[in-house]
Amino acid sequence: MPDLIDKADKILEEIALGIVTMEGEDIAALGDILNSLAELENELDAIAHRDFSSLTLATKGYIEKMIMREVDDPGPLEDAIAGLQVICRSIRNQEDHTEDIAPVLAKLGHRLPDEKEETEMKNSPDQAGDENRVDETKSSEQELTDDDREIIADFVMESLESLGTIEVNLMDLEQDPDDLDTINTIFRPFHTIKGVSAFINLEKINKLAHSTENLLDKARNGEIRIENGVVDLILESTDMLKNMIQGVQEGMEKGTSLDSGHDIAPLKERIDGILTLADQMKDKPVGEILLKEGAITDSDLEEALEKQKKEPDKRIGEILMAKNKVASKEVVSALREQKRFRSRHIELQVKVDTKKLDNLVDLTGELVIAQSMLRQNRSLVLTDDQEFLQNLGQLNQITSALQTTAMSMRMVPIKNTFHKMVRLVRDLAKNSNKMVNLVMSGEDTEIDRNVVEELYDPMVHMIRNSVDHGIESPDERERAGKSQKGTVMLRAYHKGGNIVVEIEDDGKGLDRERILEKAKSSNLVTDESKMTESEIFNMIFQPGFSTAKEVTDVSGRGVGMDVVKKSIEKLRGRVEIKSRPGQGSTFIISLPLTLAIIEGMLVRVGQEKYVIPALAILESFRPERGQYSTVEGKGEMILTRGHLLPLIRLDRLFGIQADSVNPWNGLVVAVEYENERMCLMLDELLGKEEVVIKSLGGGIKDVQGITGGAILGDGRVGLILDMAGIFQLAKGG
């Protein structure tokens, strides 16, 4: 019995420590406390103590209320644990427990059960504690309550987000294995997943996260060193947990089992093997720290080390605490005192369903349109009511600020997408026997959530291209006078209302002659003398175009780069290539900050209004009669800045009636697309505007040359021009 009470005391001290160190609404920590209480019940199952059972049951119930966000005050938990410690002391001293626990139970929202309830509780001791748990092997459709679904959905979202940050930190840790801050950063997601998965009874996820957490804990304590083998194990565990958690999500959506069927045994066995080896090592560093701080004496440490030889599964700290050489009660007491007077700033965050966020952005766009229509109403234009005009101006400022705020809510740092590339580069380099270092800058640059999701695949293809085709093997680099380790640089920055992403490598660069040879053999080029360097490099974006001599696991199958071009064009962006023989290549992607709003020039052709994307505009001007000419085989041309550019009449493209017949009586706008230039003829420039993009609907969504519509201030619809389609139409495509 004394041994049981000693163990119970230790568990209660750990729980008390967990409560006072808990930061806010920490579900993982609450899950750990629930696990400890279950362990406490199992250890003291033989002791039929009414007050102890009632208080334990009430404590578990209160924790579950905290997890369900029904209560948020941890104070009653501290009182409950203190009460359980008093009961344990009474049992140890073989005394009757005389303290009334009713006030503590009341704080916990509980009461002492009557005899009938007590009998039922004995017959089903785990009923109350497990009523909110789910069985991952059962159908989620049949077993899960709405509360269960909410908790599991939060768990899935937060866990996948946390696991996504691990890979880049592991790469940093591989470079500096002794960086304790990085180890702690990697440790925390596994600790959180372990705690929450225990509460919702996802047993496999809990076991794997627990083993990986133990591995990192030993790294924190200096018992093992982070080496390649350990990094690989943690990465495998991360991948396995991602797949299992995604399986939970799929089970929730489909109403099937939450268990995706993954076998964790082989991976867990390898992790546990390292843990066993670490446990057999001496825990001298921890002992030395305690000795240095004066917590123990030399003889205490020597005695503990001798005992550890006989019991290698125990740590020095555990042995010293068991012999009462160091205590945790004083630590708990000090932390409680600190917690009362400590003040800290907490940045509050609220998680919002993305559908609600998108709806808010749409409604804000409608408000902007309505406000613009109001401002241009004829009655208001003629009014001289200054107070009304002042109020209207204030409304305009508020609407503009609201739109800016709503759009910023959709903005997320590009960091997560960049960090996913760290693992990709590591794996690609390993598979191709190359040494590659990834350098990133501008990770905090913000971009529309929808844009950043669509950007992932193009970046993957371009980085594959850089590592496989660009970066040379270590021997080749050494012969070329370069460092054996190549470098791929990822940059992101804002420029002119757009976001620019650059992917640069210091490899051998694009082979101009091989690209031309491939283009000729594919009948894509007839006369290269008229092609610029940029146009030649852009040939790699043709479908099925590949200059790889052999197919590898990484690339060389003739697919990929055409996907890049299509994906970026879909985002209303463009990509250009710069390359230097023997020095490397740079892919430059320019994208709009958001897909919901477009910045453009509002123009008029006859009675119709169009929006030309600002990204495509080079200049606008009224040409002189002498700048206009016709060229055989090419049609009408406009001379500007020493170059003859084709003249495209929008009225003829779209079958409408323009005001101007001669270019010198109208206006032209020089535009560019994929390094090709032409002039669009119009009647009037109405000004630069930011417009909310509206879909044209299923019936006319595929009209060539048009990418969408915008409701203008006069209530009419202005069509947004698609430069890719316009250029194709102009060529007769």
XYZ file of C-alpha atoms in Angstrom:
733
model
C 0.000 0.000 0.000
C 2.731 2.636 0.805
C 4.224 2.069 -2.655
C 0.832 2.700 -4.254
C 0.356 5.915 -2.295
C 3.886 7.045 -3.240
C 3.054 6.499 -6.892
C -0.279 8.304 -6.484
C 1.503 11.256 -4.853
C 3.908 11.424 -7.765
C 1.095 11.354 -10.322
C -0.787 14.088 -8.455
C 2.357 16.253 -8.336
C 2.760 15.859 -12.104
C -0.892 16.787 -12.621
C -0.518 19.844 -10.377
C 2.565 20.877 -12.321
C 0.676 20.435 -15.584
C -2.209 22.613 -14.380
C -0.090 25.549 -13.227
C 2.039 25.523 -16.371
C -0.945 25.252 -18.698
C -1.191 28.153 -21.144
C -4.785 29.221 -21.748
C -7.073 26.729 -23.476
C -4.485 23.959 -23.966
C -6.461 20.903 -25.090
C -3.283 18.828 -25.362
C -2.360 19.553 -21.745
C -5.915 18.775 -20.637
C -5.716 15.488 -22.523
C -2.490 14.659 -20.666
C -4.169 15.390 -17.327
C -7.069 13.090 -18.237
C -4.571 10.339 -19.048
C -2.845 10.854 -15.692
C -6.154 10.723 -13.814
C -7.014 7.460 -15.569
C -3.618 6.090 -14.539
C -4.285 7.251 -10.974
C -7.622 5.430 -10.915
C -5.992 2.249 -12.191
C -3.249 2.401 -9.556
C -5.666 2.965 -6.657
C -8.423 0.683 -7.924
C -7.969 -1.545 -4.879
C -8.674 1.345 -2.506
C -12.432 1.743 -2.143
C -12.382 5.345 -0.928
C -15.635 7.191 -1.551
C -14.267 10.753 -1.381
C -11.286 9.898 -3.573
C -13.495 8.290 -6.260
C -16.030 11.130 -6.203
C -13.398 13.838 -6.441
C -11.540 12.048 -9.252
C -14.761 11.574 -11.201
C -15.731 15.230 -10.750
C -12.258 16.371 -11.827
C -12.467 14.341 -15.024
C -15.887 15.763 -15.749
C -14.650 19.333 -15.235
C -11.705 18.765 -17.596
C -14.066 17.482 -20.246
C -16.156 20.650 -19.817
C -12.983 22.716 -20.328
C -12.205 20.795 -23.512
C -15.760 21.363 -24.709
C -15.282 25.103 -23.895
C -18.164 25.048 -21.431
C -15.897 26.412 -18.657
C -12.518 28.143 -18.770
C -11.424 28.636 -15.145
C -8.578 26.248 -14.104
C -8.915 27.313 -10.455
C -11.297 24.477 -9.417
C -8.826 21.965 -10.870
C -6.083 23.215 -8.565
C -8.431 22.880 -5.566
C -9.445 19.384 -6.689
C -5.853 18.131 -7.006
C -4.976 19.656 -3.642
C -7.986 17.816 -2.179
C -6.851 14.501 -3.695
C -3.383 15.022 -2.226
C -4.930 15.514 1.245
C -6.926 12.279 0.833
C -3.739 10.410 -0.166
C -1.967 11.687 2.955
C -4.891 10.486 5.086
C -4.691 7.032 3.522
C -0.909 6.925 3.997
C -1.256 7.831 7.679
C -4.168 5.395 8.070
C -6.399 8.243 9.212
C -10.012 8.988 8.444
C -10.476 11.726 5.907
C -12.579 14.318 7.697
C -12.413 17.286 5.324
C -15.663 18.097 3.561
C -15.135 17.839 -0.209
C -18.618 19.155 -1.007
C -17.404 22.779 -1.594
C -14.758 21.570 -4.043
C -17.299 19.343 -5.790
C -19.634 22.316 -6.063
C -16.905 24.345 -7.807
C -16.472 21.441 -10.189
C -20.214 21.394 -10.856
C -20.637 18.039 -9.122
C -22.087 16.573 -5.929
C -21.603 13.484 -3.812
C -23.570 10.536 -5.278
C -26.248 8.842 -3.180
C -25.995 5.121 -2.429
C -27.902 4.055 -5.543
C -25.746 6.224 -7.838
C -22.611 4.990 -6.090
C -23.562 1.389 -6.779
C -24.163 2.169 -10.446
C -20.850 4.008 -10.636
C -19.004 0.997 -9.213
C -20.631 -1.242 -11.786
C -19.606 1.135 -14.582
C -16.619 3.087 -13.276
C -15.492 4.532 -16.589
C -18.888 5.526 -17.928
C -18.748 9.209 -17.049
C -15.125 9.607 -18.018
C -15.492 7.965 -21.402
C -18.862 9.230 -22.571
C -17.309 11.804 -24.876
C -14.706 9.484 -26.368
C -14.972 7.786 -29.721
C -13.718 4.474 -31.063
C -11.606 5.003 -34.176
C -12.539 1.532 -35.495
C -16.269 2.340 -35.554
C -18.260 4.189 -38.183
C -18.113 7.919 -37.553
C -21.588 8.290 -39.046
C -23.095 6.020 -36.395
C -21.063 6.922 -33.336
C -20.075 10.597 -33.400
C -22.071 13.368 -31.797
C -21.967 16.960 -33.047
C -19.574 17.824 -30.199
C -17.327 14.904 -31.183
C -17.273 16.119 -34.770
C -16.356 19.657 -33.741
C -13.474 18.475 -31.549
C -12.162 16.043 -34.172
C -12.459 18.636 -36.968
C -10.406 21.113 -34.895
C -7.904 18.355 -34.110
C -7.494 17.457 -37.803
C -7.060 21.072 -38.928
C -4.609 22.067 -36.181
C -2.616 18.826 -36.375
C -2.080 18.995 -40.142
C -1.086 22.641 -39.827
C 1.387 21.826 -37.027
C 2.885 18.861 -38.870
C 3.413 21.081 -41.909
C 5.921 23.194 -39.949
C 8.026 20.238 -38.805
C 9.860 19.508 -42.050
C 11.586 22.876 -42.431
C 12.583 22.847 -38.753
C 14.067 19.375 -39.171
C 16.211 20.623 -42.045
C 17.486 23.409 -39.786
C 18.096 20.888 -37.006
C 20.069 18.679 -39.367
C 22.423 21.611 -39.882
C 22.639 22.379 -36.139
C 21.743 19.242 -34.109
C 22.297 21.004 -30.784
C 19.783 23.810 -31.329
C 17.492 23.327 -28.342
C 14.951 25.924 -29.510
C 14.438 24.062 -32.780
C 14.117 20.719 -30.969
C 11.450 22.247 -28.716
C 9.629 23.666 -31.748
C 9.501 20.197 -33.330
C 8.596 18.563 -30.005
C 5.482 20.666 -29.406
C 3.300 19.427 -32.331
C 3.884 15.793 -31.377
C 3.091 16.591 -27.740
C -0.138 18.324 -28.740
C -1.214 15.524 -31.063
C -0.462 12.945 -28.373
C -2.571 14.757 -25.775
C -5.621 15.482 -27.934
C -5.633 12.085 -29.685
C -5.694 10.439 -26.247
C -8.787 12.403 -25.305
C -10.685 11.510 -28.484
C -9.418 7.925 -28.295
C -7.473 7.782 -31.562
C -5.215 5.080 -30.213
C -2.822 4.504 -33.127
C -2.199 8.216 -33.621
C -1.674 8.592 -29.881
C 0.875 5.756 -29.706
C 2.949 6.921 -32.670
C 2.903 10.569 -31.553
C 3.856 9.453 -28.022
C 6.851 7.407 -29.244
C 8.074 10.265 -31.451
C 7.578 12.735 -28.612
C 9.715 10.500 -26.361
C 12.409 10.436 -29.036
C 12.480 14.237 -29.181
C 12.317 14.469 -25.392
C 15.522 12.470 -25.162
C 17.070 14.778 -27.732
C 16.038 17.747 -25.557
C 17.689 16.134 -22.545
C 20.889 15.398 -24.450
C 20.414 11.622 -24.236
C 20.508 11.159 -28.008
C 21.963 13.235 -30.805
C 19.976 14.304 -33.856
C 21.620 12.525 -36.782
C 20.425 11.582 -40.276
C 18.861 8.338 -39.088
C 16.893 10.112 -36.371
C 15.781 12.851 -38.794
C 14.560 10.204 -41.240
C 12.566 8.502 -38.463
C 10.913 11.768 -37.431
C 10.067 12.550 -41.071
C 8.574 9.076 -41.522
C 6.547 9.566 -38.361
C 5.373 12.971 -39.622
C 4.262 11.470 -42.946
C 2.529 8.545 -41.217
C 0.679 10.859 -38.812
C -0.415 13.099 -41.705
C -1.825 10.102 -43.566
C -3.581 8.767 -40.462
C -5.073 12.155 -39.581
C -6.230 12.639 -43.180
C -7.805 9.185 -42.806
C -9.702 10.455 -39.770
C -10.948 13.379 -41.855
C -12.060 11.084 -44.681
C -13.799 8.778 -42.206
C -15.683 11.764 -40.788
C -16.764 12.925 -44.253
C -17.749 9.493 -45.582
C -19.216 8.087 -42.370
C -16.695 5.225 -42.324
C -14.049 4.064 -39.850
C -11.690 6.725 -38.512
C -8.865 4.169 -38.723
C -7.205 4.411 -42.150
C -5.608 0.990 -41.670
C -1.964 2.101 -41.465
C 0.367 -0.303 -39.642
C 2.435 1.735 -37.193
C 4.191 -1.295 -35.655
C 7.356 -1.364 -37.858
C 7.975 2.390 -37.497
C 7.170 2.408 -33.785
C 9.495 -0.553 -33.258
C 12.385 1.324 -34.887
C 11.706 4.418 -32.758
C 11.391 2.340 -29.589
C 14.699 0.645 -30.451
C 16.486 3.998 -30.343
C 14.668 4.874 -27.114
C 15.818 1.602 -25.513
C 19.428 2.293 -26.454
C 19.152 5.815 -25.054
C 17.673 4.491 -21.800
C 20.724 2.292 -21.323
C 23.015 5.311 -21.318
C 23.871 7.199 -18.181
C 21.903 10.314 -17.429
C 24.965 12.095 -16.145
C 24.325 15.511 -17.802
C 21.038 15.944 -15.908
C 22.741 14.927 -12.667
C 25.552 17.381 -13.325
C 23.053 20.212 -13.839
C 21.326 19.426 -10.545
C 24.725 19.260 -8.878
C 25.787 22.595 -10.348
C 22.615 24.258 -9.084
C 23.225 22.925 -5.597
C 20.050 20.848 -5.555
C 22.002 17.657 -4.751
C 25.425 16.685 -3.428
C 28.205 14.659 -5.048
C 27.298 11.629 -2.972
C 23.614 11.944 -3.987
C 24.619 11.848 -7.644
C 27.008 8.902 -7.260
C 24.373 6.931 -5.357
C 21.759 7.656 -8.030
C 24.122 6.640 -10.845
C 24.820 3.309 -9.108
C 21.098 2.666 -8.784
C 20.555 3.518 -12.436
C 22.962 0.735 -13.431
C 20.555 -1.728 -11.778
C 17.445 0.004 -13.117
C 18.397 1.369 -16.591
C 14.775 2.220 -17.423
C 14.748 4.996 -14.824
C 16.137 8.483 -15.209
C 18.410 10.195 -12.744
C 15.701 12.737 -11.939
C 13.183 10.003 -11.142
C 15.656 8.201 -8.894
C 16.562 11.390 -7.023
C 12.882 12.291 -6.517
C 12.105 8.759 -5.291
C 14.851 9.137 -2.674
C 13.529 12.569 -1.672
C 16.765 14.257 -2.765
C 14.845 16.722 -4.927
C 11.143 17.574 -4.658
C 8.572 18.929 -7.078
C 6.143 20.286 -4.456
C 8.235 23.407 -3.977
C 8.294 23.866 -7.744
C 4.509 23.535 -7.928
C 4.072 25.987 -5.056
C 6.402 28.540 -6.670
C 4.676 28.234 -10.044
C 1.271 28.747 -8.420
C 2.540 31.883 -6.738
C 4.085 33.096 -9.994
C 0.897 32.427 -11.902
C -1.135 34.673 -9.599
C 0.997 37.741 -10.262
C 2.309 37.064 -13.730
C 0.907 39.211 -16.521
C 1.449 38.494 -20.161
C 0.083 39.712 -23.431
C -1.954 37.159 -25.343
C -2.817 37.854 -28.963
C -6.357 36.595 -29.390
C -7.164 34.745 -32.577
C -10.516 33.564 -33.856
C -10.789 30.737 -36.378
C -13.376 31.404 -39.069
C -14.859 28.963 -41.564
C -13.397 29.778 -45.013
C -16.874 29.738 -46.576
C -17.977 32.479 -44.191
C -14.832 34.430 -45.004
C -15.403 34.137 -48.750
C -19.025 35.180 -48.244
C -17.878 38.258 -46.306
C -15.504 39.198 -49.142
C -18.297 38.762 -51.711
C -20.724 40.894 -49.689
C -18.055 43.557 -49.236
C -17.564 43.575 -53.000
C -21.307 44.039 -53.497
C -21.225 46.926 -51.011
C -18.385 48.571 -52.953
C -20.358 48.218 -56.189
C -23.545 49.608 -54.598
C -21.635 52.530 -53.089
C -20.018 53.284 -56.476
C -23.423 53.228 -58.190
C -24.800 55.563 -55.527
C -21.899 57.973 -55.988
C -22.519 58.185 -59.745
C -26.271 58.584 -59.507
C -27.368 61.565 -61.623
C -29.366 63.110 -58.818
C -26.288 63.148 -56.591
C -24.077 64.579 -59.304
C -26.401 67.602 -59.575
C -26.927 68.140 -55.842
C -25.323 71.024 -53.987
C -26.100 69.660 -50.494
C -22.615 69.899 -48.975
C -23.520 68.037 -45.779
C -24.896 65.147 -47.818
C -21.797 65.098 -50.043
C -19.573 65.122 -46.953
C -21.467 62.142 -45.498
C -21.195 60.374 -48.847
C -17.440 60.978 -48.858
C -17.197 59.509 -45.360
C -19.200 56.476 -46.515
C -16.760 56.097 -49.386
C -13.786 56.078 -46.976
C -15.448 53.544 -44.657
C -16.392 51.276 -47.573
C -12.855 51.431 -48.941
C -11.379 50.621 -45.513
C -13.855 47.764 -45.075
C -12.902 46.330 -48.450
C -9.197 46.544 -47.605
C -9.782 44.826 -44.259
C -11.953 42.101 -45.785
C -9.366 41.380 -48.458
C -6.546 41.299 -45.885
C -8.451 38.577 -44.013
C -7.948 36.326 -47.034
C -4.237 37.033 -47.099
C -1.840 34.437 -45.703
C 1.979 34.325 -45.650
C 3.551 32.308 -48.451
C 5.696 30.739 -45.723
C 3.846 27.407 -45.552
C 4.188 26.815 -49.302
C 7.893 27.734 -49.185
C 8.503 25.441 -46.225
C 6.969 22.472 -48.046
C 9.718 22.884 -50.634
C 12.412 22.180 -48.015
C 11.398 18.535 -47.775
C 10.981 18.342 -51.559
C 14.510 19.626 -52.241
C 15.965 17.276 -49.629
C 14.256 14.237 -51.158
C 15.057 15.243 -54.753
C 18.725 15.766 -53.905
C 18.870 12.429 -52.115
C 17.242 10.568 -55.027
C 19.522 12.157 -57.627
C 22.732 11.860 -55.539
C 23.238 15.610 -55.545
C 24.023 18.095 -52.802
C 21.511 20.946 -52.791
C 20.888 23.718 -50.309
C 17.581 25.633 -50.297
C 17.735 29.313 -49.364
C 14.507 31.258 -48.796
C 13.691 34.931 -48.415
C 10.435 36.839 -48.155
C 8.519 33.953 -46.522
C 6.315 36.453 -44.674
C 5.108 38.011 -47.939
C 1.311 37.763 -47.912
C -0.836 36.509 -50.772
C -4.477 35.551 -51.290
C -5.284 32.157 -49.740
C -6.719 30.876 -53.020
C -3.653 31.991 -54.967
C -1.193 30.366 -52.581
C -3.033 27.034 -52.819
C -2.906 27.114 -56.627
C 0.774 28.105 -56.602
C 1.943 24.875 -54.960
C 1.948 22.605 -58.048
C 3.767 25.061 -60.361
C 6.450 25.564 -57.719
C 6.905 21.811 -57.297
C 7.430 21.375 -61.054
C 9.912 24.243 -61.312
C 11.933 23.105 -58.313
C 12.030 19.567 -59.750
C 13.325 21.119 -62.965
C 15.973 23.143 -61.106
C 17.281 20.192 -59.095
C 17.191 17.569 -61.865
C 18.087 19.628 -64.965
C 19.774 22.664 -63.446
C 21.976 21.618 -60.532
C 24.934 19.485 -61.606
C 26.358 16.469 -59.790
C 29.040 17.199 -57.154
C 31.796 16.016 -59.524
C 30.559 18.166 -62.398
C 30.316 21.213 -60.153
C 33.833 20.645 -58.853
C 35.201 20.392 -62.400
C 33.413 23.658 -63.236
C 35.071 25.366 -60.277
C 31.912 25.498 -58.197
C 31.091 24.324 -54.692
C 29.977 20.666 -54.625
C 26.706 21.760 -53.021
C 24.324 23.558 -55.338
C 21.881 26.240 -54.233
C 18.229 26.783 -55.056
C 16.875 30.161 -53.958
C 13.215 30.935 -53.326
C 12.258 34.593 -53.109
C 8.929 36.342 -52.688
C 8.266 40.082 -52.723
C 5.630 42.648 -53.653
C 6.116 44.722 -56.781
C 3.679 47.127 -58.376
C 0.564 45.683 -56.745
C 1.574 42.111 -57.563
C 3.484 39.347 -55.848
C 6.636 38.080 -57.498
C 8.044 34.624 -56.770
C 11.522 33.789 -58.051
C 13.068 30.314 -58.228
C 16.771 30.598 -58.958
C 19.468 27.932 -59.152
C 23.235 28.197 -59.585
C 23.372 25.224 -61.961
C 24.424 24.940 -65.589
C 21.596 27.050 -67.022
C 19.289 26.236 -69.917
C 20.905 24.739 -73.019
C 19.780 27.103 -75.786
C 20.970 24.881 -78.642
C 19.354 21.706 -77.302
C 16.056 23.562 -76.811
C 16.176 24.784 -80.424
C 17.087 21.292 -81.660
C 14.137 19.787 -79.813
C 11.807 22.562 -81.028
C 12.845 21.982 -84.653
C 12.389 18.222 -84.414
C 8.894 18.852 -83.013
C 8.090 21.357 -85.821
C 7.629 24.143 -83.284
C 10.247 26.413 -84.876
C 11.068 27.110 -88.496
C 13.222 30.260 -88.364
C 15.051 30.815 -85.081
C 16.715 33.968 -86.366
C 13.533 35.923 -85.586
C 13.244 34.514 -82.075
C 14.496 36.338 -79.010
C 16.387 34.500 -76.270
C 13.321 34.732 -74.033
C 11.093 33.193 -76.725
C 13.528 30.294 -77.131
C 13.602 29.617 -73.388
C 9.804 29.767 -73.269
C 9.684 26.759 -75.605
C 10.133 24.508 -72.559
C 6.556 25.397 -71.602
C 5.220 23.572 -74.675
C 3.250 20.386 -73.861
C 5.439 17.281 -73.914
C 8.616 19.334 -74.396
C 11.645 17.811 -72.655
C 15.369 17.884 -73.390
C 16.204 15.238 -70.774
C 18.375 12.454 -72.188
C 16.952 9.867 -69.836
C 13.900 9.348 -67.668
C 14.584 9.490 -63.920
C 12.484 9.245 -60.781
C 12.541 13.025 -60.663
C 11.770 14.191 -64.189
C 12.462 13.700 -67.875
C 9.085 12.343 -68.988
C 8.192 15.425 -71.001
C 5.454 16.583 -68.656
C 5.262 19.303 -66.086
C 6.360 22.679 -67.413
C 3.247 23.111 -69.569
C 1.281 22.594 -66.352
C 3.250 25.448 -64.832
C 2.273 27.831 -67.617
C -1.403 26.852 -67.586
C -1.643 27.084 -63.798
C -0.065 30.526 -63.688
C -2.211 31.830 -66.546
C -5.254 30.527 -64.683
C -4.178 32.792 -61.822
C -3.940 35.765 -64.226
C -0.174 35.715 -63.857
C 2.809 35.237 -66.104
C 6.185 33.523 -65.933
C 9.447 34.506 -67.554
C 12.836 32.828 -67.674
C 16.344 34.214 -67.372
C 19.317 31.938 -67.865
C 23.104 32.288 -67.932
C 25.236 29.476 -69.382
C 27.186 27.801 -66.614
C 25.746 30.109 -63.965
C 22.133 29.043 -63.553
C 18.524 29.906 -64.332
C 15.805 32.042 -62.776
C 12.073 31.521 -63.156
C 10.116 34.675 -62.335
C 6.393 34.334 -61.590
C 4.246 37.471 -61.356
C 0.824 37.030 -59.800
C -2.023 39.260 -58.628
C -2.290 39.609 -54.865
C -5.879 38.424 -54.960
C -8.243 36.643 -57.328
C -11.266 38.582 -56.084
C -10.230 42.044 -57.305
C -8.395 43.089 -60.436
C -6.621 46.368 -61.056
C -7.086 47.562 -64.592
C -7.779 50.328 -67.052
C -11.451 50.960 -67.809
C -11.851 51.720 -71.537
C -14.722 52.362 -73.947
C -15.244 51.041 -77.464
C -18.476 52.405 -78.909
C -21.176 51.828 -76.310
C -19.307 48.982 -74.576
C -16.858 49.198 -71.690
C -13.956 46.837 -71.049
C -11.319 46.368 -68.355
C -7.736 45.764 -69.504
C -5.593 44.184 -66.734
C -3.006 46.691 -65.565
C -0.339 43.983 -65.576
C -0.538 43.756 -69.393
C -0.471 47.512 -70.188
C 2.748 49.098 -71.441
C 1.495 52.557 -72.486
C -1.459 54.406 -73.974
C -1.324 57.198 -76.575
C -3.063 58.849 -79.537
C -0.975 57.882 -82.598
C -0.013 60.378 -85.291
C -1.115 59.701 -88.862
C 2.529 58.896 -89.741
C 2.743 56.150 -87.108
C 0.062 54.130 -88.897
C 0.902 51.820 -91.782
C -0.052 48.497 -93.321
C 2.386 45.664 -93.944
C 1.755 42.903 -96.428
C 0.961 39.663 -94.668
C 0.752 41.350 -91.284
C -2.066 43.861 -91.616
C -2.329 47.196 -89.803
C 0.669 48.310 -87.759
C 1.490 51.140 -85.339
C 5.030 52.453 -84.982
C 5.938 53.114 -81.346
C 9.354 53.449 -79.706
C 11.062 52.180 -82.837
C 8.971 49.018 -83.167
C 6.083 48.145 -85.466
C 3.278 46.566 -83.425
C 0.138 44.907 -84.864
C -3.046 46.966 -84.447
C -6.029 45.035 -83.090
C -9.481 46.586 -83.429
C -11.624 45.409 -80.501
C -14.809 46.420 -82.334
C -14.061 43.899 -85.087
C -13.062 41.167 -82.604
C -16.322 41.460 -80.662
C -18.676 42.568 -83.433
C -19.589 46.026 -82.107
C -19.694 49.546 -83.582
C -16.783 51.846 -82.623
C -16.855 55.653 -82.752
C -13.449 55.992 -84.415
C -12.483 54.482 -87.747
C -8.979 55.917 -88.065
C -6.428 55.220 -85.289
C -5.326 58.868 -85.177
C -8.876 59.847 -84.295
C -9.026 57.376 -81.416
C -6.617 55.929 -78.868
C -4.399 52.855 -78.693
C -3.107 50.921 -75.689
C 0.119 48.935 -76.124
C -0.155 45.597 -74.301
C 2.194 42.680 -73.751
C 1.687 38.964 -73.319
C 4.516 36.397 -73.173
C 6.989 38.906 -74.663
C 4.691 39.612 -77.622
C 3.293 43.097 -78.048
C 0.360 44.637 -79.901
C -1.818 47.725 -79.836
C -5.518 47.674 -78.978
C -7.591 50.409 -80.629
C -10.290 52.104 -78.514
C -12.395 55.216 -78.321
C -11.775 56.449 -74.779
C -9.778 55.813 -71.615
C -12.125 56.128 -68.625
C -9.549 55.720 -65.881
C -7.745 53.244 -63.684
C -9.956 51.234 -61.351
C -9.984 48.271 -58.996
C -13.013 46.153 -59.845
C -14.576 43.117 -58.198
C -14.428 40.128 -60.552
C -17.714 38.395 -61.266
C -18.140 35.046 -63.021
C -19.999 35.179 -66.325
C -21.878 31.983 -65.498
C -21.883 28.601 -67.175
C -23.402 29.727 -70.460
C -20.695 32.187 -71.553
C -17.809 31.293 -69.250
C -15.635 29.988 -72.123
C -15.896 33.011 -74.439
C -12.433 33.506 -75.895
C -10.798 36.794 -74.999
C -12.989 37.390 -71.927
C -12.018 36.257 -68.425
C -14.915 37.670 -66.390
C -17.091 40.674 -65.734
C -17.330 43.598 -63.347
C -20.346 45.650 -62.289
C -19.392 49.269 -62.918
C -20.466 52.409 -61.123
C -23.307 53.073 -63.586
C -24.733 49.608 -62.923
C -23.653 48.199 -66.285
C -21.333 45.214 -66.763
C -17.807 45.759 -68.034
C -16.082 42.723 -69.547
C -12.548 41.935 -68.353
C -10.223 41.163 -71.246
C -8.094 38.015 -71.236
C -4.790 38.826 -72.941
C -4.021 35.205 -73.844
C -7.359 34.939 -75.663
C -7.047 38.351 -77.316
C -3.615 37.504 -78.744
C -4.895 34.151 -79.983
C -7.938 35.756 -81.617
C -5.694 38.361 -83.240
C -3.623 35.576 -84.803
C -6.770 33.948 -86.126
C -6.690 31.149 -83.498
